[in-house]
Amino acid sequence: MRSAPLIRLAAVAAVAALALTSCSAGAPEPAASSGGAATAPLLTIGSLTEPTSWDPAQSNEGHFAPIYQSVYDTLLKREPDGTLSPMLATEWTMSDDSMSLSLELRTDVTFTDGSVFDGEAVKANIEHFKTANGPQQGNLAAIESVEVVDADTVNIQLSAPDPDLPNNLANSGGYMASPAALATPEITTVPVGSGPYVLDTSRSVVGSTIMFTRNEDYWGEELPFDEVEFKILTDETARLNALTSGQIDFASLNRAASALQAQAAGLNAPEPFSVNWGGLLFFDRDGALLPELADVRVREALAIAIDADAIVQVGWEGLGTQTSQVFGPDTEAYEKDLDDAYAYDPKRAKELLAEAGASDLSLTLPVSGVFEPVIYDAIIQNWEDIGVTVTRHQWGPGEAIPSMQRGEFPIAFMTLASRSDWGTMNFLLSPEATWNPLGSTDPELEALMAGYPSADEAGKAEIAREVNEWVIDNVWFAPIMRPDTFNFYGDSIEIVPQVQQAIPSIWSYTPTGM
Amino acid sequence: MPFLLKRLISAVSLIFATSLIVFLLISPAFGDIARNVLGENASAEQVSQLNSELGFDRPVFVQYFDWLVGALQGDLGTSLFTSQPVWAAISVRMPVTVALVVLVTLLSGIIGFAVGIISAVRRGWVDKTLQFFATLGDALPAFIIALFLVTVFAIQLGWLPATGYTDFRADPSAWALSLVMPVAALTIPAIAGIAQQVRSSMLSMMRQDYVRTLRSRGLSETRVVLVHVLRNSSTTGLTALAVQVVGILGGAVVIEQIFALPGLGSLAIEAAVRTDAPLVLGAVLAYVVIVVIVNLLVDLAVAWLNPKVRLS
């Protein structure tokens, strides 16, 4: 930074010139006027994303959750530790054969357009969700029909047991909108729910600001903030700057380097927790695209050739935990000892390749701009060290996920959310799973998974562990790490992190000292 | 007026050509759009259903023709990600970018001309100092200046907001404050380019015979410089300004991201990253329209200052 003082001088001079010529605004006021006060008039959250539509059937999870939760109540509530508690439904009972779920509903709830929440509303919402082709449509795939028993009771009939259904009714799939509004196209731009806040359309700008004010007729316990503002800050630098200067109270960051900067700036963060796992997916376990990959020894060689610990230290600045499992630590399937099932062993990796007759293996690794280049560099270096020839394929913006899900590459690096045991089986392991694009399957694995939904709690836990062990033994993936989730906040608020969700739910932010 | 007419015809054909090129450039992404709209958890059936709902399974030229017919009737389509009409998205964001570009153009024009004139007239140490800063300004990309400004004035001093934009009608002083740093970041490099052009053009003009003649007639030096020399060298300066404006628009894309200004640039980036084809087209066209208008205004100004141009 040889020329730093000159840059500074030039910039200061230019700003002074601008101040003289352009702005008659008078003395600048302090920028950090939002948040802060003990009466908690306003919570400002920096969001890296915004809803694509206010139609609850188009809702999404993770970073979107607190935005939708502000206006839409869910049937059940997911507490920060992941347990379920009553919300619009006061009780829920799964039938003995796991083929129907009965819900008792609140009777004192009205939507902001004045219409009443009842069994018919639940039916209308679920039917709408199932047909609207939204991103989380799969959440309610097991529901066959909704029977309205009376105004405060519904019976949900399933076509197959779905252990995740109650959880999904506390997430996308559980948001309840006014049935009258659901039938109109306006629902995409103006939400009509029964949640703690209402959208202030006059102070919201698509792509910039979402402003919520209190729902004066809210049926439940008031949240501590009179207003909630989501500032859409897609650029990581902008989000970090807004946070550091006190313009926003809370934001999540993606890059480890930014997290270090936020730490250095004295921002608060919860105890390290993780919602994702990152690593390689061996899509082509049958060798359709890369014949050598059908041999489990080749997959194992590629997995143990990776120095996961080094990648955690360099690619994520040490802000994460090395792992070999796709199941997260808060699941039944997880076993701590398995985290180093693929411990770094390049010598053994070479031997395995030789045994499999694949010493001259060459493969193509697709590369996405979303992840730090150093991660790809490290993986490629590790593989080249055991004699594998690696070609890079650069994905353009927006190409990576579609390309992976079309099964265009035998292997790819990705980070994915850790799910429930059943969720992981459905999204990664079943032959129809979105993340199993080439439809790998195995009779033993299928038999295990088929027994899961109807097993009792202890049986489910046992099966989940067996599935996890099977997947590790057969090297379907080469997980590298569980990256920490970077939630940062200023001194004016406190948060309670939410398991399996990138940022806290809307009811988990409180003013400091309350 | 054939001069204006010619300019208008070329402007319209430029806009038309841009729309076709951009459409063809993003068309390979069409197959991925439904997947990106639905996200990583959607099933293959959902994706193909959305693809046919959106009409992406039709030939590209059919899709372009449909788009063009709509566009000619004032319908630019709907954003695939925000369900907002493209026209609405653009009209909300246009004022931000226009405010930015107009302020930067005026300021860099005024300061650039002033710096260029003073350099040319005074020479000596004034010239050398200005030249030095002009070169420095030329070498610094706007985003580096922006990051530096944010660190000092928003984070350390807390004088200015680090991000965001306030509507002028809502609060004029907040509006001005939200624009100070973005405008400064874009103005500093632009001044340099204009000042250099004005300076060298002024210097060569001042060596010309007619200037000596004017001086010999006893005209004051101020009048010679500010009326006669400046008028003749302003063509070069204005052309440099027009070129800078195109550069400023490019820089504005990055600056809007850094300061989270809801302008056309950040709209274009978000749309491109999400492969939101109708929005990308709309945002790019809005950009082209701004460039065309600025160039038209500069052409008119040059023609007004220098009647010879009108004949060519």
JSON list of N, CA and C in Angstrom, two decimals, chain A residues 359-383:
[
{"chain": "A", "resi": 359, "resn": "SER", "atom": "N", "xyz": [-4.71, -46.23, -11.84]},
{"chain": "A", "resi": 359, "resn": "SER", "atom": "CA", "xyz": [-3.61, -45.34, -11.52]},
{"chain": "A", "resi": 359, "resn": "SER", "atom": "C", "xyz": [-3.50, -44.17, -12.50]},
{"chain": "A", "resi": 360, "resn": "ASP", "atom": "N", "xyz": [-4.04, -44.33, -13.71]},
{"chain": "A", "resi": 360, "resn": "ASP", "atom": "CA", "xyz": [-3.97, -43.24, -14.68]},
{"chain": "A", "resi": 360, "resn": "ASP", "atom": "C", "xyz": [-5.30, -42.50, -14.79]},
{"chain": "A", "resi": 361, "resn": "LEU", "atom": "N", "xyz": [-6.04, -42.48, -13.68]},
{"chain": "A", "resi": 361, "resn": "LEU", "atom": "CA", "xyz": [-7.37, -41.85, -13.67]},
{"chain": "A", "resi": 361, "resn": "LEU", "atom": "C", "xyz": [-7.30, -40.38, -14.08]},
{"chain": "A", "resi": 362, "resn": "SER", "atom": "N", "xyz": [-8.19, -39.98, -14.97]},
{"chain": "A", "resi": 362, "resn": "SER", "atom": "CA", "xyz": [-8.32, -38.54, -15.22]},
{"chain": "A", "resi": 362, "resn": "SER", "atom": "C", "xyz": [-9.79, -38.18, -15.16]},
{"chain": "A", "resi": 363, "resn": "LEU", "atom": "N", "xyz": [-10.06, -36.99, -14.60]},
{"chain": "A", "resi": 363, "resn": "LEU", "atom": "CA", "xyz": [-11.44, -36.59, -14.41]},
{"chain": "A", "resi": 363, "resn": "LEU", "atom": "C", "xyz": [-11.59, -35.08, -14.56]},
{"chain": "A", "resi": 364, "resn": "THR", "atom": "N", "xyz": [-12.83, -34.64, -14.68]},
{"chain": "A", "resi": 364, "resn": "THR", "atom": "CA", "xyz": [-13.11, -33.22, -14.81]},
{"chain": "A", "resi": 364, "resn": "THR", "atom": "C", "xyz": [-13.84, -32.75, -13.56]},
{"chain": "A", "resi": 365, "resn": "LEU", "atom": "N", "xyz": [-13.30, -31.70, -12.95]},
{"chain": "A", "resi": 365, "resn": "LEU", "atom": "CA", "xyz": [-13.98, -31.14, -11.78]},
{"chain": "A", "resi": 365, "resn": "LEU", "atom": "C", "xyz": [-14.61, -29.80, -12.17]},
{"chain": "A", "resi": 366, "resn": "PRO", "atom": "N", "xyz": [-15.93, -29.70, -12.11]},
{"chain": "A", "resi": 366, "resn": "PRO", "atom": "CA", "xyz": [-16.56, -28.41, -12.41]},
{"chain": "A", "resi": 366, "resn": "PRO", "atom": "C", "xyz": [-16.33, -27.43, -11.27]},
{"chain": "A", "resi": 367, "resn": "VAL", "atom": "N", "xyz": [-16.16, -26.16, -11.63]},
{"chain": "A", "resi": 367, "resn": "VAL", "atom": "CA", "xyz": [-15.76, -25.13, -10.68]},
{"chain": "A", "resi": 367, "resn": "VAL", "atom": "C", "xyz": [-16.78, -24.00, -10.74]},
{"chain": "A", "resi": 368, "resn": "SER", "atom": "N", "xyz": [-17.25, -23.56, -9.57]},
{"chain": "A", "resi": 368, "resn": "SER", "atom": "CA", "xyz": [-18.24, -22.48, -9.53]},
{"chain": "A", "resi": 368, "resn": "SER", "atom": "C", "xyz": [-17.66, -21.25, -8.85]},
{"chain": "A", "resi": 369, "resn": "GLY", "atom": "N", "xyz": [-18.06, -20.09, -9.31]},
{"chain": "A", "resi": 369, "resn": "GLY", "atom": "CA", "xyz": [-17.58, -18.85, -8.72]},
{"chain": "A", "resi": 369, "resn": "GLY", "atom": "C", "xyz": [-18.12, -18.60, -7.32]},
{"chain": "A", "resi": 370, "resn": "VAL", "atom": "N", "xyz": [-19.07, -19.42, -6.89]},
{"chain": "A", "resi": 370, "resn": "VAL", "atom": "CA", "xyz": [-19.70, -19.20, -5.58]},
{"chain": "A", "resi": 370, "resn": "VAL", "atom": "C", "xyz": [-18.73, -19.52, -4.44]},
{"chain": "A", "resi": 371, "resn": "PHE", "atom": "N", "xyz": [-17.85, -20.50, -4.68]},
{"chain": "A", "resi": 371, "resn": "PHE", "atom": "CA", "xyz": [-16.96, -20.94, -3.60]},
{"chain": "A", "resi": 371, "resn": "PHE", "atom": "C", "xyz": [-15.57, -20.35, -3.78]},
{"chain": "A", "resi": 372, "resn": "GLU", "atom": "N", "xyz": [-14.86, -20.26, -2.66]},
{"chain": "A", "resi": 372, "resn": "GLU", "atom": "CA", "xyz": [-13.50, -19.74, -2.69]},
{"chain": "A", "resi": 372, "resn": "GLU", "atom": "C", "xyz": [-12.64, -20.58, -3.64]},
{"chain": "A", "resi": 373, "resn": "PRO", "atom": "N", "xyz": [-11.92, -19.95, -4.55]},
{"chain": "A", "resi": 373, "resn": "PRO", "atom": "CA", "xyz": [-11.08, -20.71, -5.49]},
{"chain": "A", "resi": 373, "resn": "PRO", "atom": "C", "xyz": [-10.08, -21.60, -4.77]},
{"chain": "A", "resi": 374, "resn": "VAL", "atom": "N", "xyz": [-9.64, -21.19, -3.59]},
{"chain": "A", "resi": 374, "resn": "VAL", "atom": "CA", "xyz": [-8.60, -21.93, -2.89]},
{"chain": "A", "resi": 374, "resn": "VAL", "atom": "C", "xyz": [-9.09, -23.35, -2.53]},
{"chain": "A", "resi": 375, "resn": "ILE", "atom": "N", "xyz": [-10.41, -23.51, -2.35]},
{"chain": "A", "resi": 375, "resn": "ILE", "atom": "CA", "xyz": [-10.95, -24.84, -2.03]},
{"chain": "A", "resi": 375, "resn": "ILE", "atom": "C", "xyz": [-10.74, -25.78, -3.22]},
{"chain": "A", "resi": 376, "resn": "TYR", "atom": "N", "xyz": [-11.08, -25.28, -4.40]},
{"chain": "A", "resi": 376, "resn": "TYR", "atom": "CA", "xyz": [-10.89, -26.11, -5.60]},
{"chain": "A", "resi": 376, "resn": "TYR", "atom": "C", "xyz": [-9.40, -26.40, -5.82]},
{"chain": "A", "resi": 377, "resn": "ASP", "atom": "N", "xyz": [-8.59, -25.35, -5.63]},
{"chain": "A", "resi": 377, "resn": "ASP", "atom": "CA", "xyz": [-7.14, -25.52, -5.84]},
{"chain": "A", "resi": 377, "resn": "ASP", "atom": "C", "xyz": [-6.61, -26.64, -4.94]},
{"chain": "A", "resi": 378, "resn": "ALA", "atom": "N", "xyz": [-7.06, -26.61, -3.68]},
{"chain": "A", "resi": 378, "resn": "ALA", "atom": "CA", "xyz": [-6.55, -27.60, -2.72]},
{"chain": "A", "resi": 378, "resn": "ALA", "atom": "C", "xyz": [-6.99, -29.01, -3.11]},
{"chain": "A", "resi": 379, "resn": "ILE", "atom": "N", "xyz": [-8.25, -29.16, -3.49]},
{"chain": "A", "resi": 379, "resn": "ILE", "atom": "CA", "xyz": [-8.75, -30.49, -3.86]},
{"chain": "A", "resi": 379, "resn": "ILE", "atom": "C", "xyz": [-7.99, -31.01, -5.08]},
{"chain": "A", "resi": 380, "resn": "ILE", "atom": "N", "xyz": [-7.84, -30.13, -6.07]},
{"chain": "A", "resi": 380, "resn": "ILE", "atom": "CA", "xyz": [-7.17, -30.56, -7.30]},
{"chain": "A", "resi": 380, "resn": "ILE", "atom": "C", "xyz": [-5.72, -30.94, -7.01]},
{"chain": "A", "resi": 381, "resn": "GLN", "atom": "N", "xyz": [-5.07, -30.12, -6.18]},
{"chain": "A", "resi": 381, "resn": "GLN", "atom": "CA", "xyz": [-3.68, -30.43, -5.81]},
{"chain": "A", "resi": 381, "resn": "GLN", "atom": "C", "xyz": [-3.60, -31.80, -5.13]},
{"chain": "A", "resi": 382, "resn": "ASN", "atom": "N", "xyz": [-4.52, -32.03, -4.18]},
{"chain": "A", "resi": 382, "resn": "ASN", "atom": "CA", "xyz": [-4.53, -33.31, -3.47]},
{"chain": "A", "resi": 382, "resn": "ASN", "atom": "C", "xyz": [-4.69, -34.49, -4.42]},
{"chain": "A", "resi": 383, "resn": "TRP", "atom": "N", "xyz": [-5.56, -34.33, -5.39]},
{"chain": "A", "resi": 383, "resn": "TRP", "atom": "CA", "xyz": [-5.80, -35.42, -6.33]},
{"chain": "A", "resi": 383, "resn": "TRP", "atom": "C", "xyz": [-4.60, -35.62, -7.25]}
]
